Structure formats: C-alpha cells, structure tokens
C-alpha cells in the first residue's frame, strides 16, 4: 500500500453505520483527530418505525451527523447511484460499523484506501449478525473489536488489528457493548496514522478457526431447564435486553434480566426444600434467598436475579418477589433452545 503524497492533508473518511455503538469513535475523530482525519460524509439506514406509535425515527448515527452538519445519505439499497454519491465525496477511506446494508464490490473499491470494517468479535470467531450476544451467551471470557478489510464473503476479510476487552461475570449486552464501543477509539487511533504512512498491514484469517453467529429473533427468548445452569445463566445475560429470555411463572410471562449459576444450593435452602418435599427436576422452583429465585436445571441451579412482569419494570429478584408470589415446587416449563453458533454460515432468514 502506497503512502499519501501529502501527509499534511487530512484523511478523507466516509462513515457508514446505523448503530450508536460507533458514537464514541466518531466523537473522538471530530474532537481529537482534527487535522489528521476528516469525516466528509455519513451513510446510514433510512428512518424506521419505532416504539408503540410506530413513528419513523432517526437512528443515533443520523442524529449525530445532523448535529455536526455532515453530509448525510440514507439509501434504501446500495446501487450505482449511491456509488456516484460516494465518489463525489472523494473519500480516501470508507469506514463501516454496524451499517446493515450489503455493499457492492464496486462500492467497496471506490475509496483510494478501500473499505474497512469494525466487527465486534475477535475474528475469525463469531462472524455474523450477533457477535456481542453470542460471546456472552457462550460463556466467553473476552471479546473485542477487529479492524478488517471488507470482502464479499461474510466477515472473512484480512485483519489488520484488534482491541481485546474482558467479559465480566455479570455482563449483559448493555455492559459489553459499551466496553466494545469505547474500544474502537484506541484501535482507530493506532490505525489511522499507519494508514496515512502506508504501513498498515493485513493478515488473512484462518478459515479453519471460523465460527458463525446468526440474526436473533423473539423466538430465541426461551429457556430449556434441562440444560446446565451455567449455559442458561450465560444465555439469559447474552440475550438481554433483546430479544430477552422469558419464562412462565404461575401462568404469567416473566422476562429475565440477569441470572447466575451454582452447582449446589445453600444448606438452609436445601433443607427447607427437602422438608417441603420439593424435588429437583429441571425447571423446579427450589425457593428464594437474598440472591434471587432458585430453579433446578439439568446440571446445578440457576438463580434468577432480575425479573419483570408484564407492564412492569425490571426489578431485583427480592423486590419482584415481594409483589409476585412464587411457590416452591412449581415446575417452570422448558422450551427447546436453538443453537447460536455454527461452523458454517447460517442460512438467511427473511425478516
């Protein structure tokens, strides 16, 4: 890759994205990379209906671009006309993060330095649509952001750098996404100067190490208590806040916000359950403690720590249980859980 002929000229960057996860990086560019990097245009998804009123609302990226006065484009699809709009911006680089459109090959190659993508996993692991949720739900201890060159194959382009972040035991998507969002800043702080100098190097991914995650749906918010408690606790955290796991308690659908796994019950709780004749078949409510509501699983016990009834707020378990009586010995129905990860790309499912 050749270096720029005039290092004093800012790198002209077009950003393509539709999710607020990119905002810390964009804020860093306009506040800390002045004179080195210049955003010359923003592409994002069209306004979509949202909320109870289904009113068309701008996404976070559009709102940010309007606030800062950047040229804004919201194409419904990427076609030749959109390619002409990109070309008119004279970009050195297109930078993509959570855009939501498949890019044409000719569109990818228009900028002089091509098109780079920020993907929220440690590629080649978790290519696909839900890497943040999947990393938590599969009990990973770390995740990260990978900077890669876009090619036609899904998240399979060569990698130049990545920023690793930890996954804490109580992380839901909200906490991990915030950490990944901030991780984009040091990653791009390293990448931009090397791109300008012509020293940014790329390495091909090892396809034998690749795994794939899929687009999630509301149907994924089920719980199979025949599975190990550790798996269930991780899945509940990984799917919060969307699509969110839910169970039936006393005929009422209860959403779950946080869970923890234990191999054994406290002696006091086990003794109370035994005196009451409560068995430990998967899905059985064993009782409650200061930590939450205990249920038996195929291996160990899952403690439901945050719960929400219809029309209510997500509450800590003890606060929830003060207003919603749950009896020991209730059997909570299980539902089969579809796999979140595969060694091959998941088939496309229409929205």
Steps between C-alpha positions, in 0.01 A plus 500: 500500500648836400516792737317828446683763295418777746499397864370845600169441323239337727387150419155532340275241663144400419328321786228241446304385806158488661565424868606718789784262585718707265437835670802507738732441204325765289516748786871425536559568130335843507659603831842334511597420139449852366738571211579130456161348423199674345153348474365608162173306498280263698287217362237344722173307481177683415279601791306197624176471701570456870319499832134446576390766253719355225610849402796520262795612711865578420765264633784618722743538209266724302437718805875531555569588135226764495629654823849529354384615157652215297361409157248224568378220272227246584466267201255212517747288304853533366485548122693682228342834593620463859845413368495831313416683824795335671735584213398867510624516860853409382567271797837356588331235714156359575462382861208271585353395832156341549362650179240239409544506121694257283753702299563449130850408388535816291383710798756336729785584262417866433710667774875513436569293813195282458242414765572386855257351749489498880355166611416436866666163546848351496490373143492240361279406796137613483462625148144613443217707641507452881861475620449698822201296615663175395828565681316546830253217441780252425690585822796673337735683735605762246383663180626792297484715188677389183599738221487321166479562130156426356470229238194331354503203740340561841750659743780302332728782390863538604563645847729786590447549876266432790427629850423238763250565781402288798158349562409526866287233673196729530522664158193523285508635146465852639827489697703312239375717213606814689846354556534399135380842394779668694753247368459636147680820600849360576464260207442779249754725674760239404360431155457847352867609524620169356251529217624850418864388518433194285610257772162339578544126443236229463498126570256247358262326741535129560170356368547183708453710814188677379165477675172671419220661699160586363235766502291465816121507526237511772476122474849476653379628836417154637662299779563125512553407863633162398823675399781578749449800725818672376372487144162641600643784708729602216221484244268711715770766535597478133147552373421796725355747417398360158344263418496426873436163663164433664334223702149416616449543876151424625364547151663845460778576252796634696802657330847424636773760524786337689582150623780315676596131508587290806582132524357468852230663709566655840436247779216704652317528168553131422363400842188713454439351156547146635254554788246630249550195281627705207684291243775622273369417155616757240287813520394449864480813715718408799445815704646845542793658680653846523660428163181426310262225389657154477399249231635151433661427164653201326825580681500725802268787584429828327429805717268750334621836624294751301142447384225700334125442488283623210466876509751530783866591540796265514557454875749330729363157587412569864314819411318317222403210729350736759233584246475167317454185704693196375463165672776244550429187300356677198629348176595761243448369145808454284527591133762372252776755436633535146882504460661843477830387344593283203814412306322595178313817413136487610242503220348841438163545669276775360408769751 
